[in-house]
């Protein structure tokens, strides 16, 4: 299968899921996760119409950034160390994986130094799996309040990852949990929070995520099989 036909099939599934949830397809963006392929293949993804690209590691982002520059809309989706923040602030459009106040502070400080405001998402671990990054839902308001004091970041929404091997029902509950957390945070009207995005759903579970309100789905392996 070619990348273009894989994308066509993903778009069809997105449309069906959106229809079944009574949602508009324009409200859902496909982020092509190119972490397993080179810049050439990432360029093919773009040529097939997917201009939002996601990388999970800073180095693999920088390698592709050297080739593709600002043409894609870049998303950093993986765990980020504070000492690497300086390489990406101002270059990536959205950092999905902000899972601590410490990291948010480092991003904000760097953004102020560069005279930009960096868009971020707060990552939550809804499933409670120990192997996953993200704040627990019980810490959401305290975490949000601390981040809201930082003027170099703007919080566009929330992100989560569901367990890879779980029942559909459990996965739906996790996605619904993120949506409900988002409503709770929205109700507080924190300074610097716009909260229009829910980043959830990957190759194996994006239709379920769309039914639960995802606005950004992060799809990798389904592009390249
Ligand atoms: C790799 C990755 C994805 C994409 O996963 P696929 O199952 O390949 O679609 C999405 N989100 C994050 C954070 C990832 O690291």
XYZ file of N, CA and C and ligand atoms in Angstrom:
690
model
N 0.851 -1.203 0.000
C 0.000 0.000 0.000
C 0.883 1.247 0.000
N 0.413 2.271 -0.684
C 1.188 3.509 -0.695
C 0.736 4.409 0.451
N 1.592 5.359 0.780
C 1.257 6.320 1.840
C -0.039 7.046 1.487
N -0.153 7.430 0.204
C -1.351 8.185 -0.197
C -2.623 7.364 -0.004
N -2.577 6.064 -0.339
C -3.810 5.283 -0.182
C -4.075 4.974 1.292
N -3.022 4.821 2.079
C -3.237 4.677 3.531
C -3.918 5.919 4.102
N -3.467 7.082 3.663
C -4.050 8.332 4.168
C -5.517 8.439 3.749
N -5.785 8.025 2.518
C -7.169 8.054 2.046
C -8.058 7.180 2.938
N -7.547 5.995 3.281
C -8.327 5.088 4.130
C -8.501 5.662 5.549
N -7.463 6.300 6.077
C -7.569 6.935 7.410
C -8.607 8.062 7.371
N -8.558 8.864 6.292
C -9.521 9.975 6.155
C -10.959 9.457 6.112
N -11.146 8.306 5.424
C -12.488 7.714 5.373
C -12.966 7.301 6.761
N -12.066 6.655 7.499
C -12.436 6.238 8.864
C -12.701 7.443 9.762
N -11.924 8.509 9.547
C -12.150 9.739 10.324
C -13.541 10.295 10.038
N -13.893 10.309 8.756
C -15.184 10.853 8.353
C -16.333 10.042 8.952
N -16.196 8.700 8.885
C -17.246 7.838 9.444
C -17.411 8.058 10.945
N -16.274 8.132 11.651
C -16.332 8.325 13.104
C -16.949 9.683 13.437
N -16.581 10.706 12.658
C -17.120 12.050 12.905
C -18.636 12.064 12.674
N -19.044 11.438 11.556
C -20.482 11.364 11.247
C -21.249 10.674 12.365
N -20.701 9.544 12.827
C -21.439 8.767 13.839
C -21.515 9.526 15.156
N -20.597 10.490 15.352
C -20.631 11.277 16.581
C -21.328 12.621 16.361
N -21.815 12.856 15.154
C -22.456 14.134 14.850
C -21.485 15.299 14.904
N -20.223 15.026 14.521
C -19.215 16.094 14.561
C -18.808 16.494 13.152
N -18.239 17.717 13.029
C -17.759 18.180 11.732
C -16.325 17.710 11.504
N -16.063 17.192 10.316
C -14.737 16.668 10.005
C -13.677 17.784 10.071
N -14.088 19.016 9.787
C -13.115 20.134 9.840
C -12.591 20.367 11.257
N -13.298 19.851 12.244
C -12.860 20.068 13.627
C -11.839 19.037 14.105
N -11.453 18.127 13.190
C -10.526 17.069 13.584
C -9.312 17.082 12.667
N -8.122 17.222 13.259
C -6.909 17.299 12.450
C -6.081 16.030 12.591
N -5.621 15.550 11.452
C -4.758 14.364 11.424
C -3.304 14.807 11.550
N -2.644 14.387 12.628
C -1.212 14.639 12.788
C -0.488 13.366 12.365
N 0.290 13.448 11.300
C 1.042 12.296 10.807
C 2.299 12.123 11.648
N 2.403 10.973 12.315
C 3.558 10.734 13.192
C 4.655 10.054 12.377
N 5.745 10.785 12.160
C 6.793 10.343 11.239
C 8.029 9.826 11.966
N 7.873 9.481 13.244
C 9.039 9.108 14.063
C 9.778 7.863 13.581
N 9.096 6.994 12.830
C 9.755 5.750 12.404
C 10.314 5.844 10.983
N 10.152 7.006 10.338
C 10.586 7.107 8.933
C 11.522 8.303 8.739
N 12.148 8.379 7.560
C 13.083 9.478 7.302
C 12.362 10.696 6.703
N 13.142 11.745 6.453
C 12.569 13.002 5.968
C 11.898 12.831 4.605
N 12.474 11.938 3.803
C 11.907 11.654 2.478
C 10.464 11.142 2.591
N 10.263 10.164 3.477
C 8.914 9.618 3.679
C 7.998 10.663 4.311
N 8.558 11.490 5.199
C 7.756 12.560 5.805
C 7.291 13.532 4.723
N 8.169 13.792 3.742
C 7.800 14.670 2.629
C 6.674 14.049 1.801
N 6.680 12.708 1.682
C 5.590 12.032 0.958
C 4.259 12.179 1.680
N 4.328 12.124 3.017
C 3.118 12.320 3.812
C 2.547 13.715 3.531
N 3.447 14.702 3.486
C 3.009 16.078 3.197
C 2.423 16.195 1.800
N 3.084 15.538 0.848
C 2.613 15.603 -0.539
C 1.220 14.998 -0.659
N 0.908 14.052 0.228
C -0.423 13.434 0.212
C -1.441 14.251 1.007
N -1.036 15.437 1.433
C -2.011 16.366 2.006
C -2.022 16.478 3.522
N -1.127 15.742 4.199
C -1.083 15.845 5.666
C 0.081 16.763 6.037
N -0.257 17.987 6.450
C 0.807 18.967 6.679
C 1.143 19.135 8.156
N 0.365 18.476 9.036
C 0.729 18.440 10.454
C 1.564 17.192 10.690
N 2.812 17.380 11.138
C 3.675 16.229 11.382
C 4.076 16.177 12.851
N 4.106 14.961 13.415
C 4.453 14.787 14.824
C 5.700 13.939 14.981
N 6.566 14.374 15.894
C 7.771 13.613 16.238
C 7.794 13.414 17.745
N 8.316 12.261 18.198
C 8.316 12.057 19.652
C 9.671 12.348 20.288
N 10.730 12.427 19.464
C 12.041 12.734 20.042
C 12.607 14.009 19.432
N 13.315 14.785 20.275
C 13.855 16.061 19.818
C 14.837 15.863 18.668
N 15.712 14.841 18.798
C 16.714 14.644 17.751
C 16.075 14.281 16.414
N 15.069 13.417 16.417
C 14.472 13.045 15.127
C 13.673 14.217 14.553
N 13.124 15.061 15.442
C 12.512 16.302 14.943
C 13.566 17.174 14.259
N 14.710 17.392 14.931
C 15.730 18.295 14.385
C 16.281 17.783 13.051
N 16.442 16.465 12.948
C 16.927 15.886 11.688
C 15.978 16.222 10.538
N 14.695 16.119 10.797
C 13.722 16.402 9.730
C 13.548 17.895 9.514
N 13.669 18.645 10.598
C 13.531 20.102 10.493
C 14.618 20.673 9.561
N 15.785 20.058 9.621
C 16.886 20.494 8.765
C 16.517 20.368 7.288
N 15.767 19.329 6.954
C 15.392 19.068 5.566
C 14.099 19.804 5.181
N 13.101 19.725 6.052
C 11.763 20.211 5.684
C 11.458 21.615 6.200
N 12.273 22.078 7.160
C 12.103 23.440 7.689
C 10.708 23.678 8.232
N 10.199 24.883 7.958
C 8.903 25.303 8.501
C 7.729 24.900 7.623
N 7.964 24.105 6.581
C 6.841 23.758 5.690
C 5.770 22.936 6.398
N 6.146 21.921 7.178
C 5.097 21.247 7.967
C 4.712 22.088 9.187
N 3.535 21.820 9.735
C 3.185 22.322 11.063
C 3.671 21.255 12.031
N 4.671 21.586 12.839
C 5.342 20.564 13.658
C 4.699 20.392 15.034
N 4.590 19.130 15.435
C 4.075 18.788 16.761
C 5.110 17.935 17.485
N 5.441 18.304 18.715
C 6.308 17.460 19.532
C 5.386 16.682 20.471
N 5.366 15.353 20.291
C 4.343 14.565 20.993
C 4.908 13.676 22.086
N 6.232 13.506 22.132
C 6.813 12.562 23.092
C 7.343 13.251 24.337
N 7.731 12.435 25.294
C 8.265 12.942 26.550
C 9.446 13.881 26.285
N 9.444 15.033 26.955
C 10.445 16.070 26.696
C 11.234 16.355 27.963
N 12.573 16.364 27.819
C 13.428 16.720 28.961
C 13.675 18.220 28.955
N 13.752 18.797 30.140
C 13.893 20.268 30.220
C 15.157 20.761 29.506
N 16.219 19.956 29.535
C 17.468 20.436 28.898
C 17.391 20.449 27.372
N 16.314 19.886 26.802
C 16.176 19.892 25.333
C 15.191 20.959 24.852
N 14.559 21.620 25.797
C 13.529 22.603 25.453
C 14.069 23.667 24.496
N 15.312 24.074 24.726
C 15.899 25.165 23.931
C 15.972 24.850 22.439
N 15.999 23.573 22.080
C 16.109 23.212 20.664
C 14.782 23.303 19.912
N 13.685 23.344 20.629
C 12.408 23.225 19.918
C 11.467 24.425 20.056
N 11.635 25.195 21.134
C 10.710 26.319 21.346
C 10.791 27.294 20.174
N 9.641 27.682 19.659
C 9.598 28.588 18.524
C 9.673 27.857 17.187
N 10.126 26.584 17.195
C 10.187 25.817 15.948
C 8.971 24.918 15.813
N 8.509 24.344 16.930
C 7.324 23.491 16.849
C 6.079 24.319 17.155
N 5.017 23.978 16.451
C 3.774 24.711 16.618
C 3.102 24.364 17.944
N 3.190 23.079 18.335
C 2.490 22.644 19.540
C 3.290 21.544 20.241
N 3.491 21.714 21.543
C 4.122 20.672 22.370
C 3.004 19.956 23.129
N 2.799 18.655 22.793
C 1.645 17.922 23.352
C 1.900 17.343 24.737
N 3.179 17.264 25.119
C 3.553 16.360 26.217
C 4.049 17.078 27.462
N 3.400 18.162 27.843
C 3.824 18.887 29.040
C 3.205 18.213 30.262
N 4.072 17.534 31.022
C 3.575 16.682 32.112
C 4.076 17.114 33.483
N 4.721 18.302 33.570
C 5.127 18.800 34.888
C 5.213 20.317 34.863
N 5.077 20.921 36.031
C 5.213 22.376 36.148
C 6.638 22.775 35.786
N 7.575 21.955 36.229
C 8.987 22.197 35.955
C 9.243 22.336 34.441
N 8.680 21.416 33.658
C 8.835 21.464 32.203
C 8.133 22.696 31.621
N 6.941 22.981 32.093
C 6.207 24.161 31.606
C 7.007 25.444 31.899
N 7.635 25.500 33.063
C 8.458 26.667 33.423
C 9.634 26.818 32.471
N 10.288 25.702 32.162
C 11.442 25.748 31.260
C 11.018 26.224 29.874
N 9.887 25.757 29.400
C 9.381 26.161 28.079
C 9.029 27.645 28.087
N 8.358 28.081 29.140
C 7.940 29.473 29.234
C 9.142 30.418 29.268
N 10.143 30.029 30.045
C 11.357 30.846 30.176
C 12.050 31.002 28.822
N 12.158 29.878 28.119
C 12.814 29.898 26.811
C 12.005 30.738 25.808
N 10.689 30.579 25.851
C 9.815 31.314 24.926
C 9.960 32.816 25.173
N 9.995 33.217 26.433
C 10.153 34.642 26.746
C 11.475 35.172 26.220
N 12.515 34.360 26.374
C 13.837 34.737 25.877
C 13.802 34.973 24.368
N 12.990 34.155 23.658
C 12.909 34.285 22.196
C 11.805 35.226 21.749
N 11.082 35.785 22.702
C 10.020 36.724 22.355
C 8.833 36.069 21.678
N 8.559 34.800 22.029
C 7.391 34.116 21.464
C 6.521 33.582 22.605
N 5.303 33.191 22.257
C 4.477 32.448 23.205
C 4.338 31.045 22.623
N 4.735 30.049 23.395
C 4.701 28.679 22.893
C 3.370 28.010 23.244
N 2.707 27.456 22.221
C 1.473 26.703 22.452
C 1.811 25.309 22.993
N 1.081 24.904 24.013
C 1.319 23.598 24.629
C -0.011 22.905 24.956
N 0.095 21.595 25.188
C -1.013 20.829 25.767
C -0.519 20.232 27.073
N -1.401 20.051 28.014
C -1.056 19.378 29.266
C -1.367 17.892 29.104
N -0.358 17.056 29.419
C -0.559 15.609 29.252
C -1.016 14.975 30.562
N -2.083 14.186 30.453
C -2.604 13.487 31.626
C -2.558 11.985 31.421
N -2.297 11.296 32.520
C -2.303 9.845 32.543
C -3.633 9.419 33.150
N -4.616 9.221 32.280
C -5.966 8.910 32.759
C -6.068 7.438 33.151
N -5.316 6.582 32.434
C -5.436 5.139 32.663
C -4.783 4.712 33.975
N -3.857 5.536 34.490
C -3.152 5.176 35.717
C -2.031 4.175 35.494
N -1.755 3.821 34.217
C -0.644 2.913 33.919
C 0.672 3.559 34.337
N 1.504 2.792 35.011
C 2.752 3.376 35.509
C 3.736 3.713 34.406
N 3.651 2.992 33.288
C 4.613 3.216 32.211
C 4.321 4.497 31.428
N 3.182 5.117 31.654
C 2.821 6.299 30.865
C 3.149 7.594 31.601
N 3.616 8.599 30.831
C 3.843 9.908 31.434
C 2.506 10.606 31.598
N 2.541 11.721 32.309
C 1.333 12.526 32.440
C 0.929 12.656 33.895
N 0.306 13.775 34.176
C -0.197 14.042 35.520
C -1.453 13.215 35.791
N -1.679 12.888 37.033
C -2.926 12.242 37.417
C -4.060 13.257 37.395
N -5.267 12.777 37.108
C -6.418 13.682 37.007
C -6.651 14.439 38.314
N -6.310 13.808 39.442
C -6.528 14.452 40.746
C -5.678 15.709 40.921
N -4.598 15.824 40.122
C -3.711 16.985 40.253
C -4.043 18.080 39.241
N -5.109 17.875 38.465
C -5.350 18.725 37.296
C -5.477 20.210 37.628
N -6.225 20.544 38.652
C -6.473 21.962 38.915
C -5.234 22.651 39.480
N -4.532 21.948 40.365
C -3.302 22.522 40.921
C -2.261 22.724 39.806
N -2.125 21.711 38.960
C -1.195 21.767 37.826
C -1.566 22.945 36.908
N -2.854 23.047 36.564
C -3.318 24.099 35.657
C -3.059 25.479 36.249
N -3.328 25.631 37.530
C -3.137 26.919 38.186
C -1.669 27.344 38.130
N -0.762 26.405 38.369
C 0.667 26.730 38.315
C 1.080 27.128 36.903
N 0.588 26.405 35.910
C 0.971 26.701 34.525
C 0.377 28.048 34.100
N -0.778 28.362 34.630
C -1.461 29.588 34.242
C -0.697 30.850 34.690
N 0.218 30.691 35.637
C 1.041 31.826 36.080
C 2.188 32.116 35.116
N 2.394 31.255 34.119
C 3.552 31.395 33.225
C 3.154 32.132 31.954
N 3.852 33.251 31.651
C 3.375 34.060 30.529
C 3.968 33.649 29.177
N 4.918 32.721 29.152
C 5.506 32.313 27.873
C 4.808 31.135 27.216
N 3.794 30.594 27.867
C 3.066 29.464 27.265
C 1.574 29.758 27.204
N 0.939 29.161 26.194
C -0.519 29.232 26.080
C -1.033 27.791 26.038
N -1.960 27.454 26.914
C -2.455 26.079 26.990
C -3.648 25.920 26.059
N -3.427 25.165 24.982
C -4.473 24.994 23.970
C -5.383 23.813 24.263
N -4.997 22.960 25.239
C -5.854 21.818 25.558
C -5.100 20.717 26.267
N -5.614 19.498 26.138
C -5.074 18.354 26.876
C -4.702 17.217 25.930
N -3.829 16.344 26.430
C -3.407 15.173 25.658
C -3.373 13.952 26.566
N -3.704 12.792 26.001
C -3.496 11.539 26.738
C -3.182 10.410 25.773
N -2.671 9.323 26.335
C -2.456 8.086 25.580
C -3.229 6.976 26.285
N -3.955 6.180 25.503
C -4.657 5.025 26.064
C -3.693 3.843 26.058
N -3.929 2.849 26.908
C -3.078 1.645 26.871
C -3.188 0.979 25.497
N -2.087 0.365 25.055
C -2.097 -0.265 23.728
C -3.015 -1.474 23.688
N -3.013 -2.250 24.757
C -3.807 -3.471 24.764
C -4.913 -3.343 25.794
N -6.017 -2.782 25.373
C -7.147 -2.665 26.293
C -8.417 -2.869 25.501
N -9.466 -3.197 26.208
C -10.775 -3.355 25.585
C -11.261 -2.007 25.079
N -12.013 -2.042 23.989
C -12.614 -0.838 23.410
C -13.323 0.014 24.480
N -14.047 -0.679 25.372
C -14.828 0.027 26.385
C -13.912 0.824 27.322
N -12.826 0.186 27.727
C -11.884 0.860 28.632
C -11.237 2.060 27.929
N -10.908 1.863 26.656
C -10.293 2.944 25.881
C -11.253 4.131 25.763
N -12.511 3.821 25.458
C -13.513 4.904 25.366
C -13.626 5.651 26.684
N -13.573 4.917 27.795
C -13.679 5.557 29.112
C -12.504 6.492 29.371
N -11.323 6.090 28.920
C -10.141 6.934 29.119
C -10.283 8.234 28.308
N -10.721 8.114 27.065
C -10.902 9.304 26.226
C -12.017 10.198 26.788
N -13.096 9.575 27.241
C -14.182 10.362 27.842
C -13.684 11.046 29.115
N -12.788 10.378 29.821
C -12.203 10.948 31.037
C -11.397 12.203 30.738
N -10.659 12.199 29.625
C -9.877 13.386 29.269
C -10.811 14.534 28.893
N -11.889 14.189 28.158
C -12.840 15.233 27.770
C -13.487 15.863 29.007
N -13.827 15.031 29.956
C -14.482 15.557 31.153
C -13.501 16.395 31.987
N -12.241 15.967 32.021
C -11.210 16.764 32.701
C -11.067 18.126 32.036
N -11.143 18.120 30.716
C -11.029 19.359 29.961
C -12.177 20.327 30.312
N -13.378 19.764 30.481
C -14.525 20.610 30.877
C -14.300 21.207 32.270
N -13.776 20.388 33.164
C -13.505 20.858 34.532
C -12.505 22.014 34.520
N -11.451 21.857 33.716
C -10.420 22.907 33.658
C -10.978 24.162 32.981
N -11.735 23.958 31.891
C -12.341 25.095 31.178
C -13.181 25.949 32.120
N -13.933 25.283 32.994
C -14.862 25.979 33.886
C -14.134 26.948 34.812
N -12.834 26.744 34.999
C -12.062 27.625 35.887
C -11.554 28.871 35.173
N -11.665 28.910 33.834
C -11.187 30.043 33.023
C -9.791 30.521 33.427
N -8.839 29.607 33.445
C -7.479 29.986 33.802
C -6.894 30.950 32.773
N -6.177 31.940 33.255
C -5.458 32.901 32.407
C -4.513 32.148 31.460
N -4.582 32.493 30.172
C -3.658 31.879 29.218
C -4.089 30.496 28.730
N -5.289 30.081 29.075
C -5.796 28.783 28.611
C -6.875 29.027 27.550
N -6.739 28.405 26.375
C -7.815 28.498 25.387
C -8.612 27.189 25.297
N -7.924 26.053 25.522
C -8.610 24.764 25.740
C -9.512 24.302 24.600
N -9.108 24.520 23.343
C -9.951 24.008 22.258
C -9.529 22.611 21.788
N -8.381 22.105 22.273
C -7.893 20.830 21.733
C -7.908 19.661 22.714
N -8.272 18.501 22.157
C -8.078 17.230 22.841
C -7.237 16.378 21.899
N -5.983 16.105 22.295
C -5.102 15.276 21.485
C -5.173 13.856 22.015
N -5.888 13.013 21.277
C -6.023 11.618 21.713
C -6.401 10.748 20.523
N -5.921 9.499 20.571
C -6.172 8.563 19.486
C -4.936 8.366 18.629
N -4.590 7.087 18.400
C -3.452 6.721 17.558
C -3.965 5.710 16.520
N -3.041 5.021 15.817
C -3.487 4.135 14.734
C -4.564 3.151 15.176
N -4.414 2.591 16.376
C -5.306 1.531 16.812
C -6.630 2.017 17.396
N -6.704 3.293 17.751
C -7.896 3.710 18.493
C -8.433 5.089 18.107
N -8.006 5.628 16.945
C -8.458 6.995 16.632
C -9.964 7.128 16.376
N -10.645 6.090 15.803
C -12.098 6.275 15.650
C -12.801 6.453 17.006
N -12.363 5.674 18.005
C -12.944 5.804 19.350
C -12.658 7.199 19.907
N -11.444 7.692 19.683
C -11.069 9.018 20.197
C -11.923 10.107 19.553
N -12.177 9.968 18.247
C -13.012 10.961 17.551
C -14.424 10.946 18.118
N -14.938 9.751 18.401
C -16.285 9.685 18.984
C -16.340 10.347 20.352
N -15.205 10.388 21.048
C -15.178 11.016 22.382
C -14.703 12.468 22.343
N -14.513 13.022 21.135
C -14.237 14.458 21.063
C -12.833 14.875 20.671
N -11.985 13.945 20.204
C -10.625 14.322 19.807
C -10.645 15.402 18.726
N -9.758 16.384 18.837
C -9.601 17.380 17.772
C -8.277 17.181 17.038
N -7.338 16.471 17.688
C -6.050 16.137 17.079
C -5.835 14.644 17.285
N -5.686 13.887 16.188
C -5.339 12.479 16.347
C -3.902 12.297 15.861
N -3.163 11.434 16.534
C -1.734 11.256 16.238
C -1.540 9.860 15.652
N -1.390 9.801 14.334
C -1.390 8.505 13.656
C -0.051 8.252 12.973
N 0.606 7.154 13.368
C 1.903 6.803 12.800
C 1.849 5.559 11.949
N 1.830 4.380 12.585
C 2.007 3.118 11.851
C 0.978 2.927 10.731
N -0.241 3.403 10.893
C -1.255 3.215 9.850
C -0.917 3.971 8.559
N 0.028 4.927 8.631
C 0.426 5.661 7.416
C 1.380 4.847 6.569
N 2.109 3.939 7.232
C 3.261 3.330 6.566
C 3.169 1.827 6.400
N 1.966 1.246 6.563
C 1.945 -0.216 6.422
C 1.775 -0.640 4.978
C 4.238 6.827 18.215
C 3.242 7.703 18.827
C 1.978 7.844 18.244
C 1.533 7.098 16.996
O 1.335 5.758 17.294
P 0.832 4.725 16.156
O 0.269 3.604 16.950
O 2.052 4.356 15.380
O -0.167 5.425 15.339
C 1.083 8.709 18.862
N 1.404 9.383 19.983
C 2.608 9.274 20.564
C 2.900 10.063 21.788
C 3.576 8.433 20.007
O 4.783 8.326 20.585
